[in-house]
């Protein structure tokens, strides 16, 4: 699995400045540990145009692959999601979108991952060839697209990350 190429970061804004008509905040690398992010938030608040600013909110994010980061999400959650995406790239983000739960996404990768293929039909072909001998004279008649549809109904689910990168997971 490849790592993500997009920087994973959050834009943290000073709410005191925002509520007083000022845009003040900072883009922060979300792949740092919680303490480092909190230190950057504290520094951003200290530099606020509003004296004594204490509250912040996450107003934007990048590199999370469609995962929703809310204004008041905890930094711990942000770091956990960022680490998973950094480690697993676009597949990690797609799994988090599919499951909406980090533990389920981790379990899927650890226990149910079937591999990366161009298509589900390619997976069906490989599975067929690995589990039995297909006589050469009959190989032309096997409909791997139909087998792929059947596998998707009962046995597997697929996450297509790009046009030629499909990841297969066993459903059971």
PDB file of C-alpha atoms in Angstrom:
ATOM      1  CA  UNK A   1       0.000   0.000   0.000  1.00  0.00           C
ATOM      2  CA  UNK A   2       1.258   3.452  -0.816  1.00  0.00           C
ATOM      3  CA  UNK A   3       1.177   6.490   1.405  1.00  0.00           C
ATOM      4  CA  UNK A   4      -0.871   9.543   0.634  1.00  0.00           C
ATOM      5  CA  UNK A   5       0.757  12.323  -1.389  1.00  0.00           C
ATOM      6  CA  UNK A   6      -1.501  15.086  -0.074  1.00  0.00           C
ATOM      7  CA  UNK A   7      -0.421  16.883   3.067  1.00  0.00           C
ATOM      8  CA  UNK A   8      -2.742  16.035   5.946  1.00  0.00           C
ATOM      9  CA  UNK A   9      -3.492  19.218   7.832  1.00  0.00           C
ATOM     10  CA  UNK A  10      -6.119  21.256   9.646  1.00  0.00           C
ATOM     11  CA  UNK A  11      -6.823  24.972   9.696  1.00  0.00           C
ATOM     12  CA  UNK A  12      -7.379  26.036  13.282  1.00  0.00           C
ATOM     13  CA  UNK A  13      -8.958  29.449  13.812  1.00  0.00           C
ATOM     14  CA  UNK A  14      -9.070  31.728  16.824  1.00  0.00           C
ATOM     15  CA  UNK A  15     -12.760  32.015  17.700  1.00  0.00           C
ATOM     16  CA  UNK A  16     -12.364  35.317  19.577  1.00  0.00           C
ATOM     17  CA  UNK A  17     -10.852  36.897  16.462  1.00  0.00           C
ATOM     18  CA  UNK A  18     -13.433  35.266  14.204  1.00  0.00           C
ATOM     19  CA  UNK A  19     -16.317  36.558  16.335  1.00  0.00           C
ATOM     20  CA  UNK A  20     -14.818  40.051  16.146  1.00  0.00           C
ATOM     21  CA  UNK A  21     -14.516  40.078  12.357  1.00  0.00           C
ATOM     22  CA  UNK A  22     -10.852  39.051  12.070  1.00  0.00           C
ATOM     23  CA  UNK A  23      -9.505  36.006  10.279  1.00  0.00           C
ATOM     24  CA  UNK A  24      -6.742  34.619  12.422  1.00  0.00           C
ATOM     25  CA  UNK A  25      -5.595  31.027  12.412  1.00  0.00           C
ATOM     26  CA  UNK A  26      -2.951  28.604  11.234  1.00  0.00           C
ATOM     27  CA  UNK A  27      -2.606  25.541   9.045  1.00  0.00           C
ATOM     28  CA  UNK A  28      -1.231  22.764  11.227  1.00  0.00           C
ATOM     29  CA  UNK A  29       0.263  19.433  10.162  1.00  0.00           C
ATOM     30  CA  UNK A  30      -2.185  16.846  11.509  1.00  0.00           C
ATOM     31  CA  UNK A  31       0.369  14.023  11.443  1.00  0.00           C
ATOM     32  CA  UNK A  32       2.157  15.444  14.484  1.00  0.00           C
ATOM     33  CA  UNK A  33       1.398  14.172  17.960  1.00  0.00           C
ATOM     34  CA  UNK A  34      -1.323  15.757  20.092  1.00  0.00           C
ATOM     35  CA  UNK A  35       1.125  17.765  22.210  1.00  0.00           C
ATOM     36  CA  UNK A  36       2.802  19.324  19.169  1.00  0.00           C
ATOM     37  CA  UNK A  37      -0.539  20.312  17.643  1.00  0.00           C
ATOM     38  CA  UNK A  38      -1.753  21.759  20.936  1.00  0.00           C
ATOM     39  CA  UNK A  39       1.483  23.764  21.197  1.00  0.00           C
ATOM     40  CA  UNK A  40       0.890  25.216  17.723  1.00  0.00           C
ATOM     41  CA  UNK A  41      -2.710  26.056  18.656  1.00  0.00           C
ATOM     42  CA  UNK A  42      -1.508  27.775  21.834  1.00  0.00           C
ATOM     43  CA  UNK A  43       1.037  29.802  19.821  1.00  0.00           C
ATOM     44  CA  UNK A  44      -1.630  30.790  17.283  1.00  0.00           C
ATOM     45  CA  UNK A  45      -3.975  31.933  20.064  1.00  0.00           C
ATOM     46  CA  UNK A  46      -1.161  33.894  21.738  1.00  0.00           C
ATOM     47  CA  UNK A  47      -0.603  35.785  18.472  1.00  0.00           C
ATOM     48  CA  UNK A  48      -4.313  36.585  18.109  1.00  0.00           C
ATOM     49  CA  UNK A  49      -5.346  40.202  17.473  1.00  0.00           C
ATOM     50  CA  UNK A  50      -7.811  39.728  20.358  1.00  0.00           C
ATOM     51  CA  UNK A  51      -6.091  39.829  23.724  1.00  0.00           C
ATOM     52  CA  UNK A  52      -6.662  36.810  25.965  1.00  0.00           C
ATOM     53  CA  UNK A  53      -8.021  34.571  23.196  1.00  0.00           C
ATOM     54  CA  UNK A  54      -8.584  31.033  24.485  1.00  0.00           C
ATOM     55  CA  UNK A  55     -10.978  29.197  22.177  1.00  0.00           C
ATOM     56  CA  UNK A  56     -10.291  27.674  18.803  1.00  0.00           C
ATOM     57  CA  UNK A  57     -12.143  25.711  16.152  1.00  0.00           C
ATOM     58  CA  UNK A  58     -11.159  23.629  13.156  1.00  0.00           C
ATOM     59  CA  UNK A  59     -12.428  25.622  10.175  1.00  0.00           C
ATOM     60  CA  UNK A  60     -10.896  23.620   7.328  1.00  0.00           C
ATOM     61  CA  UNK A  61      -8.912  20.488   6.590  1.00  0.00           C
ATOM     62  CA  UNK A  62      -7.003  18.885   3.723  1.00  0.00           C
ATOM     63  CA  UNK A  63      -5.727  15.419   2.957  1.00  0.00           C
ATOM     64  CA  UNK A  64      -8.390  13.492   4.871  1.00  0.00           C
ATOM     65  CA  UNK A  65      -9.878  11.983   1.713  1.00  0.00           C
ATOM     66  CA  UNK A  66     -13.465  13.055   2.250  1.00  0.00           C
ATOM     67  CA  UNK A  67     -13.599  12.276   5.963  1.00  0.00           C
ATOM     68  CA  UNK A  68     -15.558  14.919   7.783  1.00  0.00           C
ATOM     69  CA  UNK A  69     -13.647  16.852  10.426  1.00  0.00           C
ATOM     70  CA  UNK A  70     -15.954  19.016  12.511  1.00  0.00           C
ATOM     71  CA  UNK A  71     -15.169  22.387  14.048  1.00  0.00           C
ATOM     72  CA  UNK A  72     -15.018  21.046  17.598  1.00  0.00           C
ATOM     73  CA  UNK A  73     -13.542  17.591  16.979  1.00  0.00           C
ATOM     74  CA  UNK A  74     -10.883  16.700  19.499  1.00  0.00           C
ATOM     75  CA  UNK A  75      -7.272  16.864  18.422  1.00  0.00           C
ATOM     76  CA  UNK A  76      -6.877  13.234  19.547  1.00  0.00           C
ATOM     77  CA  UNK A  77      -9.428  12.110  16.922  1.00  0.00           C
ATOM     78  CA  UNK A  78      -7.775  14.229  14.247  1.00  0.00           C
ATOM     79  CA  UNK A  79      -4.364  12.695  15.015  1.00  0.00           C
ATOM     80  CA  UNK A  80      -5.716   9.124  14.961  1.00  0.00           C
ATOM     81  CA  UNK A  81      -7.392   9.678  11.597  1.00  0.00           C
ATOM     82  CA  UNK A  82      -4.335  11.436  10.148  1.00  0.00           C
ATOM     83  CA  UNK A  83      -2.007   8.627  11.264  1.00  0.00           C
ATOM     84  CA  UNK A  84      -4.242   5.978   9.685  1.00  0.00           C
ATOM     85  CA  UNK A  85      -4.451   7.882   6.409  1.00  0.00           C
ATOM     86  CA  UNK A  86      -0.729   8.639   6.396  1.00  0.00           C
ATOM     87  CA  UNK A  87       0.053   4.949   6.912  1.00  0.00           C
ATOM     88  CA  UNK A  88      -2.529   3.564   4.454  1.00  0.00           C
ATOM     89  CA  UNK A  89      -2.934   6.365   1.903  1.00  0.00           C
ATOM     90  CA  UNK A  90      -6.060   6.693  -0.197  1.00  0.00           C
ATOM     91  CA  UNK A  91      -7.140   3.185   0.809  1.00  0.00           C
ATOM     92  CA  UNK A  92      -7.103   4.207   4.473  1.00  0.00           C
ATOM     93  CA  UNK A  93      -9.278   7.240   3.757  1.00  0.00           C
ATOM     94  CA  UNK A  94     -11.666   5.140   1.667  1.00  0.00           C
ATOM     95  CA  UNK A  95     -11.961   2.559   4.467  1.00  0.00           C
ATOM     96  CA  UNK A  96     -12.693   5.274   7.021  1.00  0.00           C
ATOM     97  CA  UNK A  97     -15.386   6.639   4.726  1.00  0.00           C
ATOM     98  CA  UNK A  98     -16.826   3.147   4.288  1.00  0.00           C
ATOM     99  CA  UNK A  99     -16.842   2.158   7.965  1.00  0.00           C
ATOM    100  CA  UNK A 100     -17.004   5.514   9.788  1.00  0.00           C
ATOM    101  CA  UNK A 101     -15.125   3.764  12.602  1.00  0.00           C
ATOM    102  CA  UNK A 102     -11.359   3.579  12.926  1.00  0.00           C
ATOM    103  CA  UNK A 103     -11.361   0.209  14.707  1.00  0.00           C
ATOM    104  CA  UNK A 104     -13.521  -1.429  12.031  1.00  0.00           C
ATOM    105  CA  UNK A 105     -11.261   0.006   9.318  1.00  0.00           C
ATOM    106  CA  UNK A 106      -8.174  -1.369  11.088  1.00  0.00           C
ATOM    107  CA  UNK A 107      -9.819  -4.779  11.474  1.00  0.00           C
ATOM    108  CA  UNK A 108     -10.749  -4.853   7.794  1.00  0.00           C
ATOM    109  CA  UNK A 109      -7.146  -4.207   6.780  1.00  0.00           C
ATOM    110  CA  UNK A 110      -5.726  -6.679   9.268  1.00  0.00           C
ATOM    111  CA  UNK A 111      -8.184  -9.579   9.039  1.00  0.00           C
ATOM    112  CA  UNK A 112     -10.249  -9.267   5.855  1.00  0.00           C
ATOM    113  CA  UNK A 113      -7.954  -7.822   3.194  1.00  0.00           C
ATOM    114  CA  UNK A 114      -7.915  -9.870   0.002  1.00  0.00           C
ATOM    115  CA  UNK A 115      -5.473  -7.796  -2.005  1.00  0.00           C
ATOM    116  CA  UNK A 116      -5.189  -5.168  -4.710  1.00  0.00           C
ATOM    117  CA  UNK A 117      -6.429  -5.890  -8.234  1.00  0.00           C
ATOM    118  CA  UNK A 118      -7.274  -4.003 -11.384  1.00  0.00           C
ATOM    119  CA  UNK A 119     -10.898  -5.164 -11.099  1.00  0.00           C
ATOM    120  CA  UNK A 120     -13.059  -7.547  -9.100  1.00  0.00           C
ATOM    121  CA  UNK A 121     -13.160  -9.767 -12.197  1.00  0.00           C
ATOM    122  CA  UNK A 122      -9.365 -10.073 -12.040  1.00  0.00           C
ATOM    123  CA  UNK A 123      -9.734 -11.143  -8.403  1.00  0.00           C
ATOM    124  CA  UNK A 124     -12.346 -13.744  -9.457  1.00  0.00           C
ATOM    125  CA  UNK A 125      -9.989 -15.067 -12.132  1.00  0.00           C
ATOM    126  CA  UNK A 126      -7.077 -15.388  -9.702  1.00  0.00           C
ATOM    127  CA  UNK A 127      -9.257 -17.007  -7.052  1.00  0.00           C
ATOM    128  CA  UNK A 128     -10.557 -19.537  -9.585  1.00  0.00           C
ATOM    129  CA  UNK A 129      -7.103 -20.367 -10.881  1.00  0.00           C
ATOM    130  CA  UNK A 130      -5.643 -20.730  -7.365  1.00  0.00           C
ATOM    131  CA  UNK A 131      -8.393 -23.005  -6.085  1.00  0.00           C
ATOM    132  CA  UNK A 132      -8.621 -25.391  -8.988  1.00  0.00           C
ATOM    133  CA  UNK A 133      -7.314 -26.409 -12.356  1.00  0.00           C
ATOM    134  CA  UNK A 134      -9.166 -24.829 -15.237  1.00  0.00           C
ATOM    135  CA  UNK A 135      -8.728 -26.842 -18.425  1.00  0.00           C
ATOM    136  CA  UNK A 136      -7.340 -24.655 -21.202  1.00  0.00           C
ATOM    137  CA  UNK A 137     -10.155 -25.610 -23.539  1.00  0.00           C
ATOM    138  CA  UNK A 138     -12.763 -24.330 -21.029  1.00  0.00           C
ATOM    139  CA  UNK A 139     -10.990 -21.203 -19.782  1.00  0.00           C
ATOM    140  CA  UNK A 140     -12.410 -19.094 -22.612  1.00  0.00           C
ATOM    141  CA  UNK A 141     -15.990 -19.873 -21.489  1.00  0.00           C
ATOM    142  CA  UNK A 142     -15.641 -18.708 -17.892  1.00  0.00           C
ATOM    143  CA  UNK A 143     -17.427 -15.410 -17.268  1.00  0.00           C
ATOM    144  CA  UNK A 144     -15.262 -13.725 -14.641  1.00  0.00           C
ATOM    145  CA  UNK A 145     -17.403 -10.570 -14.718  1.00  0.00           C
ATOM    146  CA  UNK A 146     -20.431 -12.639 -13.665  1.00  0.00           C
ATOM    147  CA  UNK A 147     -18.372 -14.340 -10.982  1.00  0.00           C
ATOM    148  CA  UNK A 148     -17.266 -10.907  -9.743  1.00  0.00           C
ATOM    149  CA  UNK A 149     -20.895  -9.756  -9.469  1.00  0.00           C
ATOM    150  CA  UNK A 150     -21.753 -12.873  -7.467  1.00  0.00           C
ATOM    151  CA  UNK A 151     -18.738 -12.409  -5.195  1.00  0.00           C
ATOM    152  CA  UNK A 152     -19.809  -8.809  -4.527  1.00  0.00           C
ATOM    153  CA  UNK A 153     -23.313  -9.940  -3.591  1.00  0.00           C
ATOM    154  CA  UNK A 154     -22.272 -12.545  -1.058  1.00  0.00           C
ATOM    155  CA  UNK A 155     -18.603 -12.765  -0.242  1.00  0.00           C
ATOM    156  CA  UNK A 156     -16.559  -9.614  -0.744  1.00  0.00           C
ATOM    157  CA  UNK A 157     -16.747  -5.875  -0.977  1.00  0.00           C
ATOM    158  CA  UNK A 158     -14.462  -3.757  -3.092  1.00  0.00           C
ATOM    159  CA  UNK A 159     -13.056  -0.289  -2.682  1.00  0.00           C
ATOM    160  CA  UNK A 160     -11.971   1.312  -5.926  1.00  0.00           C
ATOM    161  CA  UNK A 161      -9.299   3.876  -5.109  1.00  0.00           C
ATOM    162  CA  UNK A 162      -8.396   4.700  -8.718  1.00  0.00           C
ATOM    163  CA  UNK A 163      -9.548   3.437 -12.095  1.00  0.00           C
ATOM    164  CA  UNK A 164      -6.951   0.652 -11.981  1.00  0.00           C
ATOM    165  CA  UNK A 165      -6.667   0.072  -8.221  1.00  0.00           C
ATOM    166  CA  UNK A 166      -9.391  -1.978  -6.592  1.00  0.00           C
ATOM    167  CA  UNK A 167      -8.970  -3.385  -3.101  1.00  0.00           C
ATOM    168  CA  UNK A 168     -10.880  -6.523  -2.129  1.00  0.00           C
ATOM    169  CA  UNK A 169     -12.083  -7.336   1.383  1.00  0.00           C
ATOM    170  CA  UNK A 170     -13.774 -10.518   2.540  1.00  0.00           C
ATOM    171  CA  UNK A 171     -17.213  -9.829   4.027  1.00  0.00           C
ATOM    172  CA  UNK A 172     -17.062 -12.621   6.576  1.00  0.00           C
TER     173      UNK A 172
END
